[in-house]
Amino acid sequence: VLEKKMLFSKPKQLVGLDIGTSSVKVFQLKDSGGGYQLIHAAMKPLDPEIIVDGTIMDAERVISTIRDIFLENNISCKDVALSVSGISVIVKKINLPEMTVEELDESIQWEAEQYIPFDIEDVNIDFQILRPVGEEGKRQMEVLLVAVKKDKINEYTSLAREAGLNPVVVDVDVFALENMYEINYELNKDESVALIDIGAGLMNINVLSDGMPAFTRDISIGGNQFTEAIQKEFGVSYEDAEKVKKGQDIEEVKFQDVVPILESVSNDIASEILRSFDFYRATASAAKDQIARVMISGGCAKLKGFREFLAKQIGIEVGVVNPFQNIEIVEGTFDMDFIKEVAPTAAVGIGMALRRADDK
């Protein structure tokens, strides 16, 4: 009986552990049969010097922050899903001759070597077969190839292990975003949508077409640019610059004074997005591949006027993602003001919390 039960029992959801530039976020969901229920949602800030440009400068402080967050929130599940992004991650769509998953498994190292700018020995490789392409007789298949530098994976998994956790899955930010979006929003096959997560140090872009990733890119730009520009211009501390950025007046500086700076940095972000869309359009073929909607998340999505400014600059409708939209939150279990506050920054973490130990 025990064996039978093991055979048919579903592997548990993992805890999504999102180690970002400015905070550590943790989310746990429960599969409630046909949907998901929120079990844990917690967040702890990180000082600006702890993670710089995606590099962990002070591992000890990250580890103690992770430990604290699990302890303070009584999170007993120690199996976690992590996520990586940035220059150590390569995502490419390639066309290969039709073959079985087993055959591709054997030849992927060799195939990948042609597309990966790193030494093949230094990366972990994964793939997903997307769909057949080409005419009869010349049939090929479209494959999504992902390579991540081993040292990047080790850096993050060792943080989790040191904090007493068991890293089971390492995801990529852009795919975590996509997983989160799919359970919360209708995917319209006839239009493309761009999911853009703009965090403190990094912006992740994933354009979905036909319900599949058609273009992905990570760019080193984010909310810290706003803060640094305010610090430089007004000679205020990081903490004060953060407050003003978020719309709070402080003694020395009023929010109104920093609007030109915010617009200037927002312009830089909009330019990077437009450049990415140009890359995408150059390879997109059909009219349905034109981007109909942009959905933003991350800390920048919370900035006063940012969404409206971005929509004007890129000429496309921009919405803010709600990663809890289709997730059941039992009344009285969470402070709903906290949930509302954390929602725009929870997109990647919720995407990770959807992962299971055995999924692909």
Coordinates of C-alpha atoms in Angstrom, one line a residue:
V1 CA 0.0 0.0 0.0
L2 CA 2.8 2.3 0.9
E3 CA 4.5 1.8 -2.5
K4 CA 1.2 2.4 -4.3
K5 CA 0.6 5.7 -2.4
M6 CA 4.1 6.9 -3.2
L7 CA 3.6 6.0 -6.8
F8 CA 0.5 8.2 -7.2
S9 CA 1.2 10.9 -4.7
K10 CA 2.1 14.3 -6.3
P11 CA 5.6 15.7 -5.5
K12 CA 5.3 18.6 -3.1
Q13 CA 5.4 22.2 -4.2
L14 CA 8.7 23.8 -3.6
V15 CA 9.3 27.1 -1.6
G16 CA 10.2 29.9 -4.1
L17 CA 13.3 31.6 -2.8
D18 CA 14.0 34.8 -4.7
I19 CA 17.3 36.3 -3.8
G20 CA 17.2 39.8 -5.4
T21 CA 19.5 42.7 -5.4
S22 CA 17.5 44.7 -2.8
S23 CA 15.6 41.9 -0.9
V24 CA 15.1 38.2 -0.2
K25 CA 11.5 37.1 -0.9
V26 CA 10.0 33.7 0.0
F27 CA 6.7 32.3 -1.2
Q28 CA 5.0 28.9 -0.6
L29 CA 1.9 27.7 -2.4
K30 CA -0.3 24.7 -1.9
D31 CA -1.9 22.9 -4.8
S32 CA -5.6 23.0 -3.9
G33 CA -6.9 20.8 -6.7
G34 CA -7.4 22.9 -9.8
G35 CA -5.8 26.0 -8.3
Y36 CA -3.3 27.3 -5.7
Q37 CA -3.5 28.6 -2.2
L38 CA -1.0 31.0 -0.6
I39 CA 0.7 29.5 2.4
H40 CA 3.6 31.8 3.0
A41 CA 4.7 35.2 1.7
A42 CA 7.6 37.0 3.3
M43 CA 10.2 39.6 2.4
K44 CA 13.3 41.0 4.0
P45 CA 15.4 43.9 2.6
L46 CA 19.1 43.6 1.8
D47 CA 21.5 46.5 2.2
P48 CA 22.7 48.0 -1.1
E49 CA 26.3 46.8 -0.8
I50 CA 25.4 43.1 -0.2
I51 CA 24.7 42.2 -3.9
V52 CA 26.2 44.4 -6.5
D53 CA 25.7 43.9 -10.3
G54 CA 24.4 40.4 -9.6
T55 CA 27.5 39.5 -7.7
I56 CA 27.2 38.4 -4.0
M57 CA 29.6 40.6 -2.0
D58 CA 28.6 39.4 1.4
A59 CA 27.4 35.8 1.4
E60 CA 27.2 35.6 5.2
R61 CA 24.6 38.4 5.4
V62 CA 22.5 36.9 2.6
I63 CA 22.6 33.5 4.5
S64 CA 21.5 35.0 7.8
T65 CA 18.7 36.9 6.0
I66 CA 17.4 33.7 4.5
R67 CA 17.7 31.9 7.8
D68 CA 15.8 34.7 9.6
I69 CA 13.0 34.8 7.0
F70 CA 12.4 31.0 7.4
L71 CA 12.6 31.2 11.2
E72 CA 10.4 34.3 11.7
N73 CA 7.7 32.9 9.4
N74 CA 7.8 29.3 10.7
I75 CA 8.4 27.9 7.2
S76 CA 9.0 24.2 7.8
C77 CA 9.5 23.1 4.2
K78 CA 13.2 23.2 3.4
D79 CA 13.0 22.2 -0.3
V80 CA 13.5 25.3 -2.4
A81 CA 13.4 26.5 -6.0
L82 CA 16.0 29.2 -6.8
S83 CA 16.3 31.3 -9.9
V84 CA 19.2 33.0 -11.8
S85 CA 19.6 35.6 -14.5
G86 CA 22.1 38.0 -16.0
I87 CA 25.2 37.6 -18.1
S88 CA 25.8 34.0 -16.8
V89 CA 22.6 32.8 -18.4
I90 CA 22.2 32.2 -22.1
V91 CA 18.8 31.4 -23.6
K92 CA 18.6 30.7 -27.3
K93 CA 16.0 29.3 -29.8
I94 CA 17.6 26.9 -32.3
N95 CA 16.4 24.7 -35.1
L96 CA 17.6 21.1 -35.2
P97 CA 16.9 18.0 -37.2
E98 CA 13.9 16.1 -35.8
M99 CA 14.9 13.6 -33.2
T100 CA 13.6 12.1 -30.0
V101 CA 14.1 13.6 -26.5
E102 CA 16.6 10.8 -25.8
E103 CA 18.6 11.4 -28.9
L104 CA 18.7 15.1 -28.2
D105 CA 19.8 14.4 -24.6
E106 CA 22.8 12.6 -26.0
S107 CA 23.7 15.2 -28.6
I108 CA 22.8 18.5 -26.9
Q109 CA 26.3 19.1 -25.5
W110 CA 27.7 19.0 -29.1
E111 CA 24.8 21.1 -30.5
A112 CA 25.0 23.7 -27.8
E113 CA 28.8 24.2 -28.3
Q114 CA 28.0 26.1 -31.5
Y115 CA 25.7 28.6 -29.7
I116 CA 27.2 29.1 -26.3
P117 CA 30.0 31.8 -25.8
F118 CA 31.3 30.0 -22.7
D119 CA 33.4 26.8 -22.4
I120 CA 30.9 23.9 -22.6
E121 CA 32.6 22.4 -19.5
D122 CA 31.8 25.5 -17.5
V123 CA 28.0 25.4 -18.0
N124 CA 24.9 23.4 -17.1
I125 CA 22.7 22.8 -20.1
D126 CA 18.9 22.2 -20.4
F127 CA 16.5 22.2 -23.3
Q128 CA 12.8 22.2 -24.2
I129 CA 11.5 21.0 -27.5
L130 CA 9.0 23.6 -28.6
R131 CA 7.4 22.6 -31.9
P132 CA 8.1 21.2 -35.4
V133 CA 9.1 23.7 -38.1
G134 CA 9.6 23.6 -41.8
E135 CA 7.8 21.8 -44.7
E136 CA 7.3 18.1 -45.0
G137 CA 10.4 16.3 -46.0
K138 CA 12.6 19.1 -44.5
R139 CA 11.1 18.9 -41.1
Q140 CA 13.1 20.3 -38.2
M141 CA 12.2 21.1 -34.6
E142 CA 12.5 24.4 -32.7
V143 CA 14.4 23.9 -29.4
L144 CA 14.8 26.3 -26.5
L145 CA 18.3 25.9 -25.3
V146 CA 19.4 27.2 -21.8
A147 CA 22.9 27.3 -20.5
V148 CA 23.9 28.7 -17.1
K149 CA 27.4 29.0 -15.8
K150 CA 28.1 26.4 -13.1
D151 CA 29.8 28.9 -10.8
K152 CA 26.6 31.0 -10.9
I153 CA 24.4 28.0 -10.0
N154 CA 26.9 27.0 -7.2
E155 CA 27.0 30.5 -5.8
Y156 CA 23.2 30.5 -5.3
T157 CA 22.7 26.8 -4.3
S158 CA 25.5 27.1 -1.7
L159 CA 23.8 30.1 -0.1
A160 CA 20.6 28.0 0.3
R161 CA 22.6 25.0 1.7
E162 CA 24.5 27.2 4.1
A163 CA 21.1 28.5 5.3
G164 CA 20.0 24.9 6.0
L165 CA 17.9 24.5 2.9
N166 CA 17.8 21.9 0.2
P167 CA 17.9 23.5 -3.3
V168 CA 15.9 21.2 -5.6
V169 CA 15.3 23.3 -8.8
V170 CA 17.3 26.2 -10.3
D171 CA 15.1 28.1 -12.7
V172 CA 15.7 31.2 -14.9
D173 CA 14.0 34.5 -14.0
V174 CA 12.3 34.9 -17.4
F175 CA 10.8 31.4 -17.2
A176 CA 9.6 31.9 -13.6
L177 CA 7.9 35.1 -14.9
E178 CA 6.2 33.1 -17.6
N179 CA 4.9 30.4 -15.2
M180 CA 3.5 33.0 -12.9
Y181 CA 1.7 34.8 -15.8
E182 CA 0.2 31.6 -17.2
I183 CA -1.7 30.7 -14.0
N184 CA -2.9 34.3 -13.5
Y185 CA -3.9 35.5 -17.0
E186 CA -5.5 34.2 -20.2
L187 CA -2.9 33.5 -22.9
N188 CA -4.3 34.8 -26.2
K189 CA -2.8 32.7 -29.0
D190 CA -3.4 35.6 -31.5
E191 CA -1.3 38.2 -29.8
S192 CA 2.2 38.6 -28.3
V193 CA 2.7 39.9 -24.8
A194 CA 5.9 41.2 -23.2
L195 CA 6.6 40.3 -19.6
I196 CA 9.1 42.7 -18.1
D197 CA 10.4 42.5 -14.5
I198 CA 12.4 45.6 -13.5
G199 CA 14.2 44.9 -10.2
A200 CA 16.8 47.0 -8.4
G201 CA 19.7 45.8 -10.5
L202 CA 18.4 43.9 -13.4
M203 CA 15.6 44.0 -16.0
N204 CA 14.3 40.6 -17.4
I205 CA 12.3 40.6 -20.7
N206 CA 10.3 37.7 -22.0
V207 CA 8.1 38.1 -25.1
L208 CA 5.5 35.4 -25.3
S209 CA 4.1 34.5 -28.7
D210 CA 1.7 31.6 -29.2
G211 CA 2.0 30.9 -25.5
M212 CA 5.8 30.3 -25.8
P213 CA 8.9 32.3 -25.2
A214 CA 9.8 34.0 -28.5
F215 CA 12.5 36.4 -27.2
T216 CA 14.3 36.8 -23.9
R217 CA 16.9 39.2 -22.6
D218 CA 18.4 40.3 -19.3
I219 CA 19.7 43.9 -19.1
S220 CA 21.7 45.4 -16.2
I221 CA 19.5 48.4 -15.5
G222 CA 16.9 48.9 -12.8
G223 CA 15.7 50.8 -9.7
N224 CA 19.1 51.4 -8.3
Q225 CA 19.9 53.7 -11.2
F226 CA 17.1 56.1 -9.9
T227 CA 18.4 55.9 -6.3
E228 CA 22.1 56.5 -7.3
A229 CA 21.1 59.5 -9.6
I230 CA 19.2 61.1 -6.7
Q231 CA 22.1 60.5 -4.3
K232 CA 24.5 62.1 -6.7
E233 CA 22.4 65.1 -7.5
F234 CA 21.3 66.0 -4.0
G235 CA 24.0 64.5 -1.8
V236 CA 21.6 62.5 0.3
S237 CA 22.0 59.0 1.8
Y238 CA 20.9 55.8 0.0
E239 CA 17.9 55.5 2.5
D240 CA 16.7 59.0 1.9
A241 CA 17.1 58.7 -1.9
E242 CA 15.0 55.5 -1.8
K243 CA 12.3 57.4 0.2
V244 CA 12.1 60.3 -2.3
K245 CA 12.2 57.9 -5.2
K246 CA 9.1 56.2 -3.8
G247 CA 7.2 59.5 -3.6
Q248 CA 8.0 60.6 0.0
D249 CA 9.2 64.1 0.7
I250 CA 12.2 64.4 3.0
E251 CA 13.6 67.5 4.7
E252 CA 16.2 68.3 2.1
V253 CA 14.4 67.1 -1.0
K254 CA 10.8 67.1 -2.2
F255 CA 9.5 64.4 -4.6
Q256 CA 8.8 67.1 -7.2
D257 CA 12.5 68.0 -7.2
V258 CA 13.5 64.5 -8.4
V259 CA 10.9 64.1 -11.1
P260 CA 13.3 65.2 -13.9
I261 CA 15.8 62.6 -12.7
L262 CA 13.2 59.9 -12.6
E263 CA 12.1 60.8 -16.1
S264 CA 15.7 60.7 -17.4
V265 CA 16.3 57.2 -15.9
S266 CA 12.9 56.0 -17.1
N267 CA 13.9 57.2 -20.5
D268 CA 17.0 55.0 -20.4
I269 CA 14.9 52.0 -19.4
A270 CA 12.3 52.7 -22.1
S271 CA 15.1 52.9 -24.7
E272 CA 16.5 49.5 -23.7
I273 CA 12.9 48.0 -23.9
L274 CA 12.4 49.6 -27.4
R275 CA 15.8 48.3 -28.5
S276 CA 14.8 44.8 -27.4
F277 CA 11.5 45.0 -29.1
D278 CA 13.3 46.0 -32.3
F279 CA 15.5 42.9 -32.1
Y280 CA 12.4 40.8 -31.6
R281 CA 10.5 42.4 -34.5
A282 CA 13.4 41.8 -36.8
T283 CA 12.9 38.0 -36.3
A284 CA 9.1 38.0 -35.8
S285 CA 7.2 37.0 -39.0
A286 CA 3.4 37.2 -38.6
A287 CA 1.2 40.2 -37.6
K288 CA 0.2 38.3 -34.4
D289 CA 3.9 38.5 -33.4
Q290 CA 3.6 42.3 -32.9
I291 CA 3.6 43.1 -29.2
A292 CA 0.0 43.9 -28.1
R293 CA 0.6 44.4 -24.4
V294 CA 3.4 44.9 -21.9
M295 CA 3.0 43.6 -18.3
I296 CA 5.6 45.0 -15.8
S297 CA 6.6 43.7 -12.4
G298 CA 9.5 44.3 -10.0
G299 CA 10.2 47.3 -7.7
C300 CA 10.1 49.8 -10.5
A301 CA 6.5 48.9 -11.3
K302 CA 5.6 50.5 -7.9
L303 CA 7.2 53.9 -8.7
K304 CA 4.8 56.8 -9.0
G305 CA 3.9 57.5 -12.6
F306 CA 6.4 55.0 -14.0
R307 CA 3.8 52.8 -15.8
E308 CA 2.1 55.7 -17.5
F309 CA 5.5 57.2 -18.5
L310 CA 6.6 53.9 -20.0
A311 CA 3.4 53.4 -21.9
K312 CA 3.8 56.9 -23.5
Q313 CA 7.5 56.2 -24.4
I314 CA 7.0 52.8 -26.0
G315 CA 3.6 53.4 -27.5
I316 CA 2.1 50.2 -26.1
E317 CA -0.4 49.5 -23.4
V318 CA 1.4 48.8 -20.1
G319 CA -0.2 47.0 -17.1
V320 CA 1.2 46.0 -13.7
V321 CA 1.2 42.2 -13.1
N322 CA -0.7 40.9 -10.1
P323 CA 0.9 37.5 -9.3
F324 CA -1.8 36.7 -6.7
Q325 CA -4.7 37.3 -9.1
N326 CA -5.7 33.6 -9.4
I327 CA -4.2 32.5 -6.1
E328 CA -6.5 31.8 -3.2
I329 CA -5.7 33.8 -0.1
V330 CA -7.6 32.5 2.9
E331 CA -9.3 35.4 4.7
G332 CA -7.4 36.5 7.9
T333 CA -4.2 34.6 7.1
F334 CA -2.4 37.5 5.6
D335 CA -2.2 41.3 6.0
M336 CA -3.8 42.3 2.7
D337 CA -2.0 45.6 2.7
F338 CA 1.3 43.7 2.8
I339 CA 0.1 41.4 -0.1
K340 CA -0.8 44.5 -2.1
E341 CA 2.5 46.2 -1.3
V342 CA 4.6 43.1 -2.2
A343 CA 2.6 42.0 -5.3
P344 CA 4.5 43.8 -8.0
T345 CA 7.8 42.4 -6.6
A346 CA 6.5 38.8 -6.1
A347 CA 6.2 37.8 -9.8
V348 CA 9.5 35.8 -10.0
G349 CA 9.1 34.3 -6.6
I350 CA 5.6 33.1 -7.3
G351 CA 6.8 31.6 -10.6
M352 CA 9.4 29.6 -8.6
A353 CA 6.9 28.5 -5.9
L354 CA 4.9 26.9 -8.7
R355 CA 7.7 24.5 -9.4
R356 CA 7.7 20.8 -8.2
A357 CA 10.6 18.6 -7.6
D358 CA 10.0 16.4 -10.7
D359 CA 8.9 18.9 -13.3
K360 CA 10.8 20.1 -16.4

